[in-house]
Amino acid sequence: MIKYKTLYLIGTSHVSKDSVKEVEKTILKVKPGFIALELDRRRLALLESEQKRKISLRELKSMGIKGFVLNLVGAWFEKKVGKKVGVEPGSDMKKAISMAKEQKILIVLIDQDIKYTIKKFLSRVTMKEKIKFLIDLLFGSKETHFDIKKVPSQKEIKRIIDSIKKDYPSFYLTIIKERNEYMGRELYNLMKKSGKSKIVGIVGAGHEKEIVGEIKSFERI
């Protein structure tokens, strides 16, 4: 966790029991006025829904076939990993949402629309990256092995991000860098509006350091 002024920013693994415990412990200790989540409205609705949500024809058209397939594959992979470690995907976010409702804490969504992110990524991804992805998928990648039951260390995160930046520049730019900028701006605006109220932010491990850096850069403008 990184503390910066009134912000307590937690980097979690969405399939880690340790992350769920840290989220609960931090909210109880900090007693925030706001809980900021690395979600958009679409993903929040999916997490809160008890039933599988069917995608509409309008959404499919907006996202595109490739985007829909990419989103489907990502959800399937996360579910598979979750079963392996015995934790339902998104349990960290669900814990934060349930605690916010119980304690009447305001929830703020700080991530950009997933449709926009996927559409932007698909417009940028190169054939070289696609081939590299298929090779890694078929034969495995030695650069990204870590214990999925735990939140990776900062050293592991740096190694993984450096590898992604090198091998998948389009993915790094769209999924990591630009989203860090977006979430940094959203948190900066929230910190300005919330005054002295404390904020607990919950984002994927690896985002927190860069997001705080983005907040500081907005403060210098």
mmCIF file of C-alpha atoms in Angstrom:
data_model
loop_
_atom_site.group_PDB
_atom_site.id
_atom_site.type_symbol
_atom_site.label_atom_id
_atom_site.label_comp_id
_atom_site.label_asym_id
_atom_site.label_seq_id
_atom_site.Cartn_x
_atom_site.Cartn_y
_atom_site.Cartn_z
ATOM 1 C CA MET A 1 0.000 0.000 0.000
ATOM 2 C CA ILE A 2 1.123 3.555 -0.749
ATOM 3 C CA LYS A 3 -0.066 6.446 1.421
ATOM 4 C CA TYR A 4 -0.023 9.873 -0.191
ATOM 5 C CA LYS A 5 -1.673 12.743 1.694
ATOM 6 C CA THR A 6 -5.324 11.656 2.208
ATOM 7 C CA LEU A 7 -5.027 8.710 -0.197
ATOM 8 C CA TYR A 8 -4.371 5.110 0.850
ATOM 9 C CA LEU A 9 -3.747 3.244 -2.413
ATOM 10 C CA ILE A 10 -3.793 -0.567 -2.261
ATOM 11 C CA GLY A 11 -2.338 -2.708 -5.048
ATOM 12 C CA THR A 12 -4.225 -6.005 -5.120
ATOM 13 C CA SER A 13 -4.377 -9.298 -6.956
ATOM 14 C CA HIS A 14 -7.970 -9.968 -7.976
ATOM 15 C CA VAL A 15 -7.613 -13.680 -7.134
ATOM 16 C CA SER A 16 -5.693 -13.419 -3.850
ATOM 17 C CA LYS A 17 -7.065 -14.095 -0.365
ATOM 18 C CA ASP A 18 -4.343 -11.823 1.035
ATOM 19 C CA SER A 19 -5.719 -8.945 -1.031
ATOM 20 C CA VAL A 20 -9.235 -9.432 0.318
ATOM 21 C CA LYS A 21 -7.881 -9.362 3.875
ATOM 22 C CA GLU A 22 -5.811 -6.232 3.200
ATOM 23 C CA VAL A 23 -8.803 -4.423 1.722
ATOM 24 C CA GLU A 24 -10.933 -5.250 4.762
ATOM 25 C CA LYS A 25 -8.190 -4.369 7.256
ATOM 26 C CA THR A 26 -7.394 -1.029 5.592
ATOM 27 C CA ILE A 27 -11.012 0.123 5.327
ATOM 28 C CA LEU A 28 -11.655 -0.720 8.980
ATOM 29 C CA LYS A 29 -8.480 1.066 10.109
ATOM 30 C CA VAL A 30 -8.650 4.167 7.880
ATOM 31 C CA LYS A 31 -12.430 4.711 8.029
ATOM 32 C CA PRO A 32 -12.454 6.530 4.680
ATOM 33 C CA GLY A 33 -15.060 8.895 3.349
ATOM 34 C CA PHE A 34 -14.555 7.483 -0.142
ATOM 35 C CA ILE A 35 -13.569 4.151 -1.675
ATOM 36 C CA ALA A 36 -12.120 4.500 -5.174
ATOM 37 C CA LEU A 37 -12.199 1.390 -7.358
ATOM 38 C CA GLU A 38 -10.372 0.398 -10.525
ATOM 39 C CA LEU A 39 -13.718 -0.215 -12.233
ATOM 40 C CA ASP A 40 -16.077 1.400 -14.709
ATOM 41 C CA ARG A 41 -19.880 1.202 -14.563
ATOM 42 C CA ARG A 42 -20.022 -1.887 -16.770
ATOM 43 C CA ARG A 43 -17.638 -3.940 -14.635
ATOM 44 C CA LEU A 44 -19.294 -2.728 -11.418
ATOM 45 C CA ALA A 45 -22.664 -3.958 -12.703
ATOM 46 C CA LEU A 46 -21.145 -7.335 -13.572
ATOM 47 C CA LEU A 47 -19.614 -7.719 -10.112
ATOM 48 C CA GLU A 48 -22.854 -6.810 -8.375
ATOM 49 C CA SER A 49 -25.021 -9.053 -10.554
ATOM 50 C CA GLU A 50 -25.907 -12.489 -9.158
ATOM 51 C CA GLN A 51 -26.654 -13.828 -12.634
ATOM 52 C CA LYS A 52 -24.538 -13.883 -15.756
ATOM 53 C CA ARG A 53 -25.189 -10.707 -17.664
ATOM 54 C CA LYS A 54 -25.933 -11.133 -21.344
ATOM 55 C CA ILE A 55 -24.241 -8.749 -23.700
ATOM 56 C CA SER A 56 -26.632 -6.719 -25.852
ATOM 57 C CA LEU A 57 -26.472 -6.391 -29.637
ATOM 58 C CA ARG A 58 -25.744 -2.680 -29.208
ATOM 59 C CA GLU A 59 -22.776 -3.417 -26.904
ATOM 60 C CA LEU A 60 -21.473 -6.109 -29.256
ATOM 61 C CA LYS A 61 -21.603 -3.661 -32.166
ATOM 62 C CA SER A 62 -19.889 -0.971 -30.092
ATOM 63 C CA MET A 63 -17.140 -3.281 -28.820
ATOM 64 C CA GLY A 64 -16.674 -5.197 -32.076
ATOM 65 C CA ILE A 65 -16.279 -8.947 -32.523
ATOM 66 C CA LYS A 66 -12.546 -8.861 -31.740
ATOM 67 C CA GLY A 67 -13.114 -6.801 -28.624
ATOM 68 C CA PHE A 68 -15.894 -9.098 -27.470
ATOM 69 C CA VAL A 69 -13.711 -12.190 -27.966
ATOM 70 C CA LEU A 70 -10.785 -10.532 -26.161
ATOM 71 C CA ASN A 71 -13.037 -9.624 -23.239
ATOM 72 C CA LEU A 72 -14.469 -13.159 -23.165
ATOM 73 C CA VAL A 73 -11.023 -14.774 -23.160
ATOM 74 C CA GLY A 74 -9.867 -12.482 -20.351
ATOM 75 C CA ALA A 75 -12.905 -13.332 -18.222
ATOM 76 C CA TRP A 76 -12.451 -17.059 -18.865
ATOM 77 C CA PHE A 77 -8.762 -16.941 -17.918
ATOM 78 C CA GLU A 78 -9.421 -15.007 -14.710
ATOM 79 C CA LYS A 79 -12.169 -17.476 -13.742
ATOM 80 C CA LYS A 80 -9.839 -20.415 -14.407
ATOM 81 C CA VAL A 81 -7.096 -18.886 -12.243
ATOM 82 C CA GLY A 82 -9.655 -18.124 -9.530
ATOM 83 C CA LYS A 83 -10.741 -21.763 -9.377
ATOM 84 C CA LYS A 84 -7.130 -22.864 -9.127
ATOM 85 C CA VAL A 85 -6.428 -20.679 -6.084
ATOM 86 C CA GLY A 86 -9.868 -21.007 -4.514
ATOM 87 C CA VAL A 87 -10.790 -17.324 -4.764
ATOM 88 C CA GLU A 88 -13.568 -15.903 -6.909
ATOM 89 C CA PRO A 89 -12.223 -13.304 -9.395
ATOM 90 C CA GLY A 90 -12.872 -9.759 -8.198
ATOM 91 C CA SER A 91 -13.251 -10.776 -4.541
ATOM 92 C CA ASP A 92 -11.114 -7.800 -3.491
ATOM 93 C CA MET A 93 -13.486 -5.390 -5.236
ATOM 94 C CA LYS A 94 -16.579 -7.211 -3.957
ATOM 95 C CA LYS A 95 -15.291 -6.950 -0.388
ATOM 96 C CA ALA A 96 -14.756 -3.201 -0.808
ATOM 97 C CA ILE A 97 -18.226 -2.749 -2.323
ATOM 98 C CA SER A 98 -19.962 -4.709 0.444
ATOM 99 C CA MET A 99 -18.091 -2.800 3.165
ATOM 100 C CA ALA A 100 -18.907 0.519 1.496
ATOM 101 C CA LYS A 101 -22.604 -0.350 1.546
ATOM 102 C CA GLU A 102 -22.503 -1.570 5.148
ATOM 103 C CA GLN A 103 -20.653 1.522 6.402
ATOM 104 C CA LYS A 104 -22.302 4.002 4.027
ATOM 105 C CA ILE A 105 -19.033 4.967 2.350
ATOM 106 C CA LEU A 106 -19.240 6.638 -1.051
ATOM 107 C CA ILE A 107 -17.907 4.547 -3.968
ATOM 108 C CA VAL A 108 -16.077 6.315 -6.791
ATOM 109 C CA LEU A 109 -15.235 4.527 -10.060
ATOM 110 C CA ILE A 110 -11.881 5.708 -11.403
ATOM 111 C CA ASP A 111 -11.201 3.507 -14.445
ATOM 112 C CA GLN A 112 -12.091 4.406 -18.019
ATOM 113 C CA ASP A 113 -14.797 2.576 -19.970
ATOM 114 C CA ILE A 114 -13.638 -0.950 -20.832
ATOM 115 C CA LYS A 115 -15.159 -0.613 -24.321
ATOM 116 C CA TYR A 116 -12.925 2.367 -25.048
ATOM 117 C CA THR A 117 -9.822 0.586 -23.695
ATOM 118 C CA ILE A 118 -10.392 -2.553 -25.782
ATOM 119 C CA LYS A 119 -11.242 -0.593 -28.924
ATOM 120 C CA LYS A 120 -8.102 1.520 -28.556
ATOM 121 C CA PHE A 121 -5.918 -1.531 -27.933
ATOM 122 C CA LEU A 122 -7.253 -3.400 -30.976
ATOM 123 C CA SER A 123 -6.589 -0.367 -33.189
ATOM 124 C CA ARG A 124 -2.947 -0.327 -32.059
ATOM 125 C CA VAL A 125 -1.891 -3.961 -31.682
ATOM 126 C CA THR A 126 0.584 -5.036 -34.361
ATOM 127 C CA MET A 127 0.954 -8.335 -36.211
ATOM 128 C CA LYS A 128 4.316 -8.807 -34.503
ATOM 129 C CA GLU A 129 2.639 -8.582 -31.088
ATOM 130 C CA LYS A 130 -0.096 -11.025 -32.147
ATOM 131 C CA ILE A 131 2.487 -13.573 -33.266
ATOM 132 C CA LYS A 132 4.484 -13.081 -30.065
ATOM 133 C CA PHE A 133 1.314 -13.586 -28.024
ATOM 134 C CA LEU A 134 0.500 -16.862 -29.807
ATOM 135 C CA ILE A 135 4.041 -18.136 -29.248
ATOM 136 C CA ASP A 136 3.883 -17.263 -25.532
ATOM 137 C CA LEU A 137 0.428 -18.841 -25.277
ATOM 138 C CA LEU A 138 1.553 -22.091 -26.897
ATOM 139 C CA PHE A 139 5.009 -22.440 -25.379
ATOM 140 C CA GLY A 140 4.784 -20.316 -22.247
ATOM 141 C CA SER A 141 6.716 -17.230 -21.202
ATOM 142 C CA LYS A 142 9.584 -17.439 -18.725
ATOM 143 C CA GLU A 143 9.304 -13.753 -17.882
ATOM 144 C CA THR A 144 5.986 -13.799 -16.038
ATOM 145 C CA HIS A 145 6.136 -16.693 -13.558
ATOM 146 C CA PHE A 146 5.074 -15.785 -10.005
ATOM 147 C CA ASP A 147 2.877 -17.205 -7.264
ATOM 148 C CA ILE A 148 -0.672 -16.348 -8.346
ATOM 149 C CA LYS A 149 -1.933 -16.895 -4.789
ATOM 150 C CA LYS A 150 0.007 -13.845 -3.593
ATOM 151 C CA VAL A 151 0.308 -10.214 -4.575
ATOM 152 C CA PRO A 152 3.587 -9.962 -6.539
ATOM 153 C CA SER A 153 6.442 -7.962 -5.021
ATOM 154 C CA GLN A 154 7.495 -4.611 -6.478
ATOM 155 C CA LYS A 155 10.566 -6.323 -7.940
ATOM 156 C CA GLU A 156 8.407 -8.939 -9.672
ATOM 157 C CA ILE A 157 5.985 -6.283 -10.889
ATOM 158 C CA LYS A 158 8.808 -4.218 -12.393
ATOM 159 C CA ARG A 159 10.202 -7.283 -14.154
ATOM 160 C CA ILE A 160 6.781 -8.160 -15.585
ATOM 161 C CA ILE A 161 5.988 -4.600 -16.703
ATOM 162 C CA ASP A 162 9.436 -4.167 -18.288
ATOM 163 C CA SER A 163 8.849 -7.421 -20.194
ATOM 164 C CA ILE A 164 5.395 -6.273 -21.372
ATOM 165 C CA LYS A 165 6.763 -2.881 -22.384
ATOM 166 C CA LYS A 166 9.401 -4.593 -24.520
ATOM 167 C CA ASP A 167 7.330 -7.408 -26.060
ATOM 168 C CA TYR A 168 3.865 -5.829 -26.162
ATOM 169 C CA PRO A 169 4.261 -2.043 -26.495
ATOM 170 C CA SER A 170 0.655 -1.539 -27.626
ATOM 171 C CA PHE A 171 -0.645 -3.429 -24.590
ATOM 172 C CA TYR A 172 1.643 -1.488 -22.257
ATOM 173 C CA LEU A 173 0.594 1.880 -23.713
ATOM 174 C CA THR A 174 -3.154 1.201 -23.713
ATOM 175 C CA ILE A 175 -3.773 -1.134 -20.786
ATOM 176 C CA ILE A 176 -1.137 0.147 -18.364
ATOM 177 C CA LYS A 177 0.289 3.597 -19.115
ATOM 178 C CA GLU A 178 -2.808 5.434 -20.372
ATOM 179 C CA ARG A 179 -5.053 3.869 -17.737
ATOM 180 C CA ASN A 180 -2.582 4.936 -15.031
ATOM 181 C CA GLU A 181 -2.833 8.478 -16.380
ATOM 182 C CA TYR A 182 -6.627 8.307 -16.410
ATOM 183 C CA MET A 183 -6.906 6.901 -12.884
ATOM 184 C CA GLY A 184 -4.286 9.351 -11.611
ATOM 185 C CA ARG A 185 -6.350 12.244 -12.957
ATOM 186 C CA GLU A 186 -9.565 10.870 -11.445
ATOM 187 C CA LEU A 187 -7.932 10.442 -8.031
ATOM 188 C CA TYR A 188 -6.321 13.881 -8.228
ATOM 189 C CA ASN A 189 -9.753 15.444 -8.874
ATOM 190 C CA LEU A 190 -11.309 13.387 -6.079
ATOM 191 C CA MET A 191 -8.611 14.470 -3.622
ATOM 192 C CA LYS A 192 -9.240 18.106 -4.532
ATOM 193 C CA LYS A 193 -12.993 17.803 -4.059
ATOM 194 C CA SER A 194 -12.952 15.647 -0.931
ATOM 195 C CA GLY A 195 -10.922 18.043 1.204
ATOM 196 C CA LYS A 196 -9.661 16.319 4.330
ATOM 197 C CA SER A 197 -11.757 13.174 3.826
ATOM 198 C CA LYS A 198 -9.661 10.025 3.573
ATOM 199 C CA ILE A 199 -9.741 7.911 0.423
ATOM 200 C CA VAL A 200 -8.990 4.206 0.106
ATOM 201 C CA GLY A 201 -8.130 3.375 -3.495
ATOM 202 C CA ILE A 202 -8.083 -0.210 -4.764
ATOM 203 C CA VAL A 203 -6.255 -0.958 -8.000
ATOM 204 C CA GLY A 204 -4.432 -3.885 -9.556
ATOM 205 C CA ALA A 205 -0.936 -4.533 -8.233
ATOM 206 C CA GLY A 206 1.597 -2.644 -10.314
ATOM 207 C CA HIS A 207 -0.576 0.414 -10.924
ATOM 208 C CA GLU A 208 -0.230 2.148 -7.562
ATOM 209 C CA LYS A 209 3.271 3.650 -7.842
ATOM 210 C CA GLU A 210 2.659 5.086 -11.320
ATOM 211 C CA ILE A 211 -0.766 6.397 -10.351
ATOM 212 C CA VAL A 212 0.692 8.336 -7.404
ATOM 213 C CA GLY A 213 3.317 9.676 -9.813
ATOM 214 C CA GLU A 214 0.522 10.870 -12.103
ATOM 215 C CA ILE A 215 -1.258 12.572 -9.183
ATOM 216 C CA LYS A 216 1.945 14.451 -8.328
ATOM 217 C CA SER A 217 2.377 15.519 -11.947
ATOM 218 C CA PHE A 218 -1.174 16.965 -12.011
ATOM 219 C CA GLU A 219 -0.413 18.853 -8.790
ATOM 220 C CA ARG A 220 2.552 20.550 -10.487
ATOM 221 C CA ILE A 221 0.441 21.873 -13.376
#
